[in-house]
XYZ file of C-alpha atoms in Angstrom:
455
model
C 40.629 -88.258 21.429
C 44.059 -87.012 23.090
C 46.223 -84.126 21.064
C 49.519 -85.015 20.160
C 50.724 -82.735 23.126
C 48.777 -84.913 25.857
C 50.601 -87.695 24.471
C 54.079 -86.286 24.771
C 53.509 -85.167 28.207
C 52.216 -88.851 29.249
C 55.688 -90.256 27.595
C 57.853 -88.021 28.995
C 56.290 -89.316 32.759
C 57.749 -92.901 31.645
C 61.328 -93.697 32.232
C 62.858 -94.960 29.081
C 66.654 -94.430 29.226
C 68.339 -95.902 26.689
C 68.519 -99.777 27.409
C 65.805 -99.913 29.840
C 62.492 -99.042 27.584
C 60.317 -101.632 29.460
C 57.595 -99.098 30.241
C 57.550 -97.008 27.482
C 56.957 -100.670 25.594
C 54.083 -101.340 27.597
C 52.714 -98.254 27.880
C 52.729 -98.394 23.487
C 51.131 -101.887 23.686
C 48.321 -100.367 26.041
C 47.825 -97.908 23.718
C 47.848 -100.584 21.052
C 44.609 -102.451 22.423
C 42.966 -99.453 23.321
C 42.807 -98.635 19.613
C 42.391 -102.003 18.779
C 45.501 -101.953 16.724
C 47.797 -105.243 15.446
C 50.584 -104.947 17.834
C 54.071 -106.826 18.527
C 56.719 -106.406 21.305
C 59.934 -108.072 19.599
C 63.325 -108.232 20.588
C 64.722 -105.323 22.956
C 61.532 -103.904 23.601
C 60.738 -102.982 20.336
C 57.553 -102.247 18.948
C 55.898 -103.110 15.871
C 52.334 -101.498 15.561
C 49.403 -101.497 12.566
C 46.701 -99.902 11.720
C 44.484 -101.252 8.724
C 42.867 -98.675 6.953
C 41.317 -100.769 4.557
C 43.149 -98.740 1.116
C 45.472 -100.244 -1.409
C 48.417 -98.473 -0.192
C 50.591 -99.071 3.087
C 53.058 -96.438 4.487
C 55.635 -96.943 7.827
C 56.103 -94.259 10.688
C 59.178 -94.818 12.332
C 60.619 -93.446 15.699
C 62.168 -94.741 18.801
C 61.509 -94.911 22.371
C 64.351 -94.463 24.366
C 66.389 -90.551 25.632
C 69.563 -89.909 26.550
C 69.305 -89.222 30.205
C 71.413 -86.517 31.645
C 71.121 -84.172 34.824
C 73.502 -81.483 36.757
C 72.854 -83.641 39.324
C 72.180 -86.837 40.441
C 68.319 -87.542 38.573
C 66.563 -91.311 39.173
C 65.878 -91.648 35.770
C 65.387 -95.255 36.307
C 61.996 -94.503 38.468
C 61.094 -90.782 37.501
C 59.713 -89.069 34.738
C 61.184 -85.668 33.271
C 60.012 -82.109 35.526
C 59.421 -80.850 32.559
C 57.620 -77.163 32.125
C 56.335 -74.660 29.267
C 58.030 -71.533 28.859
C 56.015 -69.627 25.859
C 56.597 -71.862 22.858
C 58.606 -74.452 24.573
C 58.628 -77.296 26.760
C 61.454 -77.750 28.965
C 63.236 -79.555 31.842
C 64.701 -78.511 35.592
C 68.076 -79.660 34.874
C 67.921 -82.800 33.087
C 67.306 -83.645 29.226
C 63.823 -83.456 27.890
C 63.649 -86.622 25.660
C 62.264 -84.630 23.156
C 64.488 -86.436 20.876
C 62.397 -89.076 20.037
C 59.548 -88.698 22.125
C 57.746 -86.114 20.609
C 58.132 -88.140 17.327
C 56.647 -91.313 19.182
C 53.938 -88.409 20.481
C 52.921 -87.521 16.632
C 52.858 -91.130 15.201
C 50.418 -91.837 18.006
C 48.079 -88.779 17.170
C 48.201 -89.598 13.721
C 47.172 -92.824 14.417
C 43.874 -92.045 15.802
C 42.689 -90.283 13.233
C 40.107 -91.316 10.756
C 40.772 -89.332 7.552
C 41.424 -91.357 4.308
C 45.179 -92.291 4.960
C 46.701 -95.508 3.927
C 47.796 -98.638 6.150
C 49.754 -97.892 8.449
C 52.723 -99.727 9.728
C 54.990 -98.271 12.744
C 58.408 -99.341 13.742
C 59.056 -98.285 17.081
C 62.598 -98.970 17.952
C 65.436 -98.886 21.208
C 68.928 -98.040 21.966
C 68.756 -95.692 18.897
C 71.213 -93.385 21.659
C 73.571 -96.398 22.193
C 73.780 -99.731 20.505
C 70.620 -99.266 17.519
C 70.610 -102.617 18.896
C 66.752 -101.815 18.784
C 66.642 -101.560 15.059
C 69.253 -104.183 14.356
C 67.313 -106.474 15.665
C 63.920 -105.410 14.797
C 61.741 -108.274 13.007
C 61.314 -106.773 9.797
C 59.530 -109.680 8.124
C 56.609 -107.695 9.663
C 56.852 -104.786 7.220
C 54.556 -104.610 4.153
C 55.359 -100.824 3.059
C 58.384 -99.474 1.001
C 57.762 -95.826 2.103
C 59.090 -94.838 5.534
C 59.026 -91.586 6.944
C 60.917 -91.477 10.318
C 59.613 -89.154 12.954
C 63.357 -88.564 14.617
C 64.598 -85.680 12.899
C 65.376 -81.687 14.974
C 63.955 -79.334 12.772
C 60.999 -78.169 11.090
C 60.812 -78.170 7.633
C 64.036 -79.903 6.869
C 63.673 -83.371 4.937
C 66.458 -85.594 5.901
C 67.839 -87.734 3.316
C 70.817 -89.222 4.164
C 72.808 -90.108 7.043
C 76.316 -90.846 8.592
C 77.221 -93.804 10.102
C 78.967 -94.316 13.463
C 81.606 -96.278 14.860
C 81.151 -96.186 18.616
C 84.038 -97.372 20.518
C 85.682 -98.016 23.797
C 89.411 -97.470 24.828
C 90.668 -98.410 27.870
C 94.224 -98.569 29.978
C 95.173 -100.272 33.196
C 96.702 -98.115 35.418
C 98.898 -98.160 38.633
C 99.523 -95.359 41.523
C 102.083 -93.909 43.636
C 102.049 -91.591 46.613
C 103.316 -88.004 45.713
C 104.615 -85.213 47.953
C 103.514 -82.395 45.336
C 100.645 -80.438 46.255
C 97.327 -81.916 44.638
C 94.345 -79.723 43.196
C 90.821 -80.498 41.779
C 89.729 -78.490 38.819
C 86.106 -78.257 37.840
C 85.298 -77.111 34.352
C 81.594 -76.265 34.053
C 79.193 -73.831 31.855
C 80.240 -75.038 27.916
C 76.929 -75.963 26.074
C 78.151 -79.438 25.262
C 75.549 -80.754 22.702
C 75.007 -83.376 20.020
C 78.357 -84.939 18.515
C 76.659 -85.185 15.084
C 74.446 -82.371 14.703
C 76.425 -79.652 16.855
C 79.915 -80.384 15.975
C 80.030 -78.336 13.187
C 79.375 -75.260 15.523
C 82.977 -75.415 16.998
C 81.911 -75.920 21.024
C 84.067 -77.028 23.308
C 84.873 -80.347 24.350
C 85.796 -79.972 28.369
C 87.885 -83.060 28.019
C 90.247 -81.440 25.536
C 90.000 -78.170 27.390
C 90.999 -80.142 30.577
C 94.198 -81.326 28.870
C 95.299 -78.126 27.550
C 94.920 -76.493 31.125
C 97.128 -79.132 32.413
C 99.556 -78.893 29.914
C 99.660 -74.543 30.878
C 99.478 -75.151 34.475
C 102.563 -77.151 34.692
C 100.738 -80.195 36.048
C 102.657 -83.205 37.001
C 100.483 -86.069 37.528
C 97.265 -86.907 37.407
C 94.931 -88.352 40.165
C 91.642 -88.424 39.127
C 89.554 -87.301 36.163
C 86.377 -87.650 35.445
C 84.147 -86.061 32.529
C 80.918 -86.834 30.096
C 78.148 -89.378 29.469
C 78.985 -90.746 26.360
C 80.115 -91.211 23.283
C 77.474 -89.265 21.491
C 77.359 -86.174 23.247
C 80.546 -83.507 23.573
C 81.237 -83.237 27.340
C 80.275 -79.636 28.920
C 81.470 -80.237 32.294
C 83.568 -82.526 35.007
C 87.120 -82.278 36.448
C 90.594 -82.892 36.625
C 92.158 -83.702 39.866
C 96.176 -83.459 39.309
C 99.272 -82.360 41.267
C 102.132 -79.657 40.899
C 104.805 -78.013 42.594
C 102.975 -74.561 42.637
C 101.150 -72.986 45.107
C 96.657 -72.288 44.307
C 97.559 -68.572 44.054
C 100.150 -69.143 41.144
C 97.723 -71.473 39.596
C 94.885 -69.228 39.592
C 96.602 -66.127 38.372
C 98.223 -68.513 35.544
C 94.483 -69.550 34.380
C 93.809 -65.806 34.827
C 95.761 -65.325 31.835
C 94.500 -67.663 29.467
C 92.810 -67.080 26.290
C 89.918 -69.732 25.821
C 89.585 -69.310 22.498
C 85.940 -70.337 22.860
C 82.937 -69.358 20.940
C 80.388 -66.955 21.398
C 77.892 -69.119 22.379
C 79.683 -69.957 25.549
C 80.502 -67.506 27.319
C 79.271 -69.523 30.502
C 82.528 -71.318 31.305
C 83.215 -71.589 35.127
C 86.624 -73.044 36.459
C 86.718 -73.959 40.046
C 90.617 -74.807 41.597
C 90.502 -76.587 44.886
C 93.008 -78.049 47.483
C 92.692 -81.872 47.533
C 93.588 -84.449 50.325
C 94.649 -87.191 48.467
C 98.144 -87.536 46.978
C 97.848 -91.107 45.263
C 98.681 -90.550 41.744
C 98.721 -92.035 38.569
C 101.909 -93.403 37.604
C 100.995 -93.554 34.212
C 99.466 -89.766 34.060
C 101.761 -88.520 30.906
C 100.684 -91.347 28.671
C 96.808 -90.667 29.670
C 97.518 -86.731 28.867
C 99.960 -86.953 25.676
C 96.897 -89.705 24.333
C 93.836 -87.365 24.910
C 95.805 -84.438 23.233
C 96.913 -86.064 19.900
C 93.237 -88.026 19.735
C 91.804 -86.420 16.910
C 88.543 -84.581 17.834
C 85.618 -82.273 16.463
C 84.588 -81.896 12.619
C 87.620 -83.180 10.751
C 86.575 -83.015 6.617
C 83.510 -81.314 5.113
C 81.795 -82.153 1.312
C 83.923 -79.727 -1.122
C 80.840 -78.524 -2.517
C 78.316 -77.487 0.437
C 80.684 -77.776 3.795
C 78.344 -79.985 5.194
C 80.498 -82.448 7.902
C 81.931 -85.736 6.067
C 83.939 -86.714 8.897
C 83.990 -86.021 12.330
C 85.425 -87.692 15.860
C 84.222 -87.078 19.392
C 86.047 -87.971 22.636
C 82.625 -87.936 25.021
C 83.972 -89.408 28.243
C 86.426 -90.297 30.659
C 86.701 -92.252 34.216
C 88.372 -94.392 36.065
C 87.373 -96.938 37.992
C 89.717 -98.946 40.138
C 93.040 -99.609 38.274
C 91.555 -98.434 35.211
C 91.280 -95.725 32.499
C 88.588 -95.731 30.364
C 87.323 -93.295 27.289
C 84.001 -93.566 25.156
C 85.099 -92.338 21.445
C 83.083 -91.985 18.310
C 83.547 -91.454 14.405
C 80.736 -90.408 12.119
C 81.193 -90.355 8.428
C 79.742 -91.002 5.409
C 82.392 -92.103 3.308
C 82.914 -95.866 4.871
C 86.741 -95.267 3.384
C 87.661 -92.134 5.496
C 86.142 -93.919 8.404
C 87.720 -96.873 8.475
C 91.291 -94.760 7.915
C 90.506 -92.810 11.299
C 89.914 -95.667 13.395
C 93.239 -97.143 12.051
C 94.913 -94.580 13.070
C 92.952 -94.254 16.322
C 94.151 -97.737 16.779
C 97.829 -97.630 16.045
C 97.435 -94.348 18.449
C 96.323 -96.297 21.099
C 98.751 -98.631 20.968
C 101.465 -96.405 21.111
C 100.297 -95.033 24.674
C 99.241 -98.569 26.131
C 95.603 -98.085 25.324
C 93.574 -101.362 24.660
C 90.691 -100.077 21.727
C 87.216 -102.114 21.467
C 84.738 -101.399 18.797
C 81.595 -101.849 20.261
C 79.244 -101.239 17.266
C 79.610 -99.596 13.635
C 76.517 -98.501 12.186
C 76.096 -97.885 8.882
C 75.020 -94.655 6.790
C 72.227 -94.245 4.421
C 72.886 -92.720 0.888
C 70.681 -90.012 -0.558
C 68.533 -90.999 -3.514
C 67.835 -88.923 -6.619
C 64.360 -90.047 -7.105
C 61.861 -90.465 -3.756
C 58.363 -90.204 -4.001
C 57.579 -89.562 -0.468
C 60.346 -86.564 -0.487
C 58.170 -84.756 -3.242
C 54.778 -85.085 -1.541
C 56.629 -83.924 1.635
C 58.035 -80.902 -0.316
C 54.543 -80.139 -2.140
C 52.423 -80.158 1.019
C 54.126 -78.269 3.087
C 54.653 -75.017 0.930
C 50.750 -75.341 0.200
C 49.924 -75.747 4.192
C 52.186 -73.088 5.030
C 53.451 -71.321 1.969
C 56.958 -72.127 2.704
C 59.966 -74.339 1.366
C 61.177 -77.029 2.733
C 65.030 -78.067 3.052
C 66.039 -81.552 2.000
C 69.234 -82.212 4.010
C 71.964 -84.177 4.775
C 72.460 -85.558 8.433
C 76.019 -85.808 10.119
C 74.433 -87.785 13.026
C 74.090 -91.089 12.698
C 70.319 -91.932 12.396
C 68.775 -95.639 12.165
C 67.875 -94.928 8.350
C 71.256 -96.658 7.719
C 69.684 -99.808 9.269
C 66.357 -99.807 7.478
C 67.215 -99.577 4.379
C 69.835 -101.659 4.982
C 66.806 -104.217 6.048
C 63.912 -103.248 3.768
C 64.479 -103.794 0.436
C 64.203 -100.507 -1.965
C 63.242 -98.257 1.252
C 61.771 -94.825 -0.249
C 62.676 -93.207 3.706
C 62.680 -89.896 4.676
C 62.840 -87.879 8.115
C 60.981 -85.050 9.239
C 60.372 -83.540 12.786
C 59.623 -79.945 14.267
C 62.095 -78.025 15.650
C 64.465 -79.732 18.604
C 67.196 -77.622 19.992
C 70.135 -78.907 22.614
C 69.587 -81.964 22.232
C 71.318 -84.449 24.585
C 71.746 -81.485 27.029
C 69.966 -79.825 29.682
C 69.157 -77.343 27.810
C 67.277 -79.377 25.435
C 63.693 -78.474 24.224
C 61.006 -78.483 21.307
C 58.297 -75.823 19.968
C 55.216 -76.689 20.631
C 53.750 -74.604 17.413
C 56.509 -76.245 15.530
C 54.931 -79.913 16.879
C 51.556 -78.763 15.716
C 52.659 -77.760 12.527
C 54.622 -80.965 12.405
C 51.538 -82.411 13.138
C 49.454 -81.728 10.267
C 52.115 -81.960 7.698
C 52.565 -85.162 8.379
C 48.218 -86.331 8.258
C 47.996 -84.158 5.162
C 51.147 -85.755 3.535
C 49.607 -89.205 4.082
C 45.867 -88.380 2.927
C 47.907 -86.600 -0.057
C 49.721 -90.301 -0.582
C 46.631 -92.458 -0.519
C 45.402 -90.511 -3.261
């Protein structure tokens, strides 16, 4: 019988970026008949699994298969798994994202579900595009489900219960764009070294975005168009590195003595930051550069409100990329919240923003939050058996990112969910990674937590 750390290291050989979880589907579904388990592939590659363990009493393990898939380089995530290693208590990657985030969870449900102790039935909901669309869950065939006790396996740290969630508003914003030939001398500036991170659970820890930090040096260095630009993933992570290729009247030396004298303002976390000014070639630029610029700068950004009580983030924007691509502009945008209101205000005023400097806006999906309930079951057996395991108390938490709990118990009538997992750091980043003592620990909460609820 395979540990739940043989499992993780088979997953993370399996290409599953988000939107292309073909393998990591059939790879489940071998697994599936192996253990002679009720199995269904549904829509999007999800996966609907079942163990019968002949009791009264049914309980769902929930986690989802895909990663977001980044590199400092150029990675073939589409055909290779992650070089990951272990450095003391961690696994980690050479340059790229682990996919710790959720494949260790997918790693645990699978452990627990070779075991043989007295647990109840067992449904799992294994789900896709949790990093993009939730398209995955949205879609998932939930006429399937028997159990009204959840416990999601996609959580970041150890001992934390997570009990509520913001929803997101992912959205697109785009601007067609025309060029002119300049005489102006034309530069490329590459902004590398910021940690980046997750827009949910890291932007409360004041990072730097390196589009915003882009604009600002522009607006110091006296810049006067723009020719190319080019920076972040996605929506859902805060960009940690790209460039800015623009064009001024000043010579490199003045340019690099004027970023000589710039205060950064930045954290101490990151004290990393590399800027790179180059001489560039071409001297097509865009004609509409100042309405790209004066738009990025007034886009609100980074945690916005916070719960009067705790601090905890209420409301919170992240611009996560930029490109063009032929004659247009185009910027991935999110809001997170968990007041629907205050949401729904932003993007308003995102929109009538937008408009102002040209900029069509799409939504491409809103997905909603889940609420925290006063009374859950399944939080209190949580709670009980892990200070008797390991004589320690657990957290129960609020989430700023936006997790799929919003969608199930949207979908499953009078959902008793929770959302544990052991300790994730970075995630989203290259310099993501989990504890492997954590995952064990992880581990046997959880199968003691179930035996505990079949009794």
């Amino acid at each position: 019988m395979k540990g739940v750390l043989e499992y993780f290291e088979e997953i993370m050989q399996i290409p599953r970026e988000s939107g292309k979880e073909e393998k990591i589907a059939e790879y489940l579904v071998k697994f599936a008949r192996e253990n002679n388990l009720e199995y269904k592939v549904g829509k999007y590659n999800t996966v609907y699994l079942r163990k019968n363990n002949n009791s009264n009493k049914t309980i769902i393990l929930q986690a989802h298969s895909d990663m977001v898939c980044v590199s400092t380089e150029s990675y073939d995530f589409d055909n290779k798994g992650i070089p990951f290693y272990i450095d003391g208590d961690y696994y980690k990657s050479k340059n790229t994202s682990l996919g710790a985030d959720d494949g260790i969870g997918i790693a645990i449900i699978l452990a627990i579900l070779q075991g043989n102790e007295n647990m109840p039935n067992i449904e799992v909901i294994i789900t896709t595009q949790e990093e993009t669309t939730m398209l995955g869950a949205s879609n998932f065939d939930y006429s399937l489900i028997k159990g009204k006790t959840l416990i999601s396996l996609d959580g970041i740290k150890e001992a934390d219960i997570e009990s509520s969630s913001a929803g997101m508003c992912s959205i697109t914003i785009n601007k067609e764009i025309n060029y002119e030939v300049t005489n102006e001398n034309c530069y490329k500036l590459s902004i590398s070294g910021l940690i980046g991170g997750h827009s949910g659970d890291d932007i409360d820890k004041n990072r730097c975005n390196a589009i915003k930090l882009a604009v600002r040096l522009l607006k110091k260095l006296n810049y006067k168009s723009i020719v190319d630009i080019n920076f972040g993933k996605r929506d859902n992570v805060i960009p940690s590195e790209g460039y800015v290729v623009f064009s001024s009247k000043e010579n490199i030396k003045s340019i690099n003595e004027k970023i000589g004298k710039i205060d950064f303002n930045l954290n101490d976390e990151e004290h990393s930051l590399d800027l790179k000014i180059e001489n560039y070639e071409d001297k097509t630029v865009i004609k509409e550069s100042k309405e790209v610029v004066e738009f990025i700068s007034k886009i609100k950004n980074g945690l916005l409100e916070v719960y009067e009580n705790d601090g905890f983030p209420l409301l919170s924007a992240n611009i996560g990329k930029i490109s063009i691509e032929g004659n247009k502009i185009e910027i991935k945008y999110s809001i997170r919240s968990s007041d629907l209101l205050k949401e729904e205000e932003l993007l308003k005023e995102i929109i009538v923003l937008s408009s102002k400097y040209g900029f069509e806006l799409t939504v491409d999906v809103s997905k909603p939050f889940f609420p925290y309930k006063d009374k859950s079951i399944i939080r209190n057996i949580l709670t009980e058996t892990y200070k008797e395991l390991y004589d320690k108390e657990t957290t129960i938490k609020k989430v700023h990112a936006c997790m799929e709990g919003g969608i199930l118990s949207n979908s499953i009538q009078d959902l008793d969910i929770c959302t544990i997992a052991p300790t994730i750091e970075n995630c989203h980043s290259i310099n993501e990674r989990v504890s492997i003592s954590s995952t064990k620990r992880v581990y046997e909460w959880l199968k003691q937590t179930l035996i505990k609820y079949n009794q």
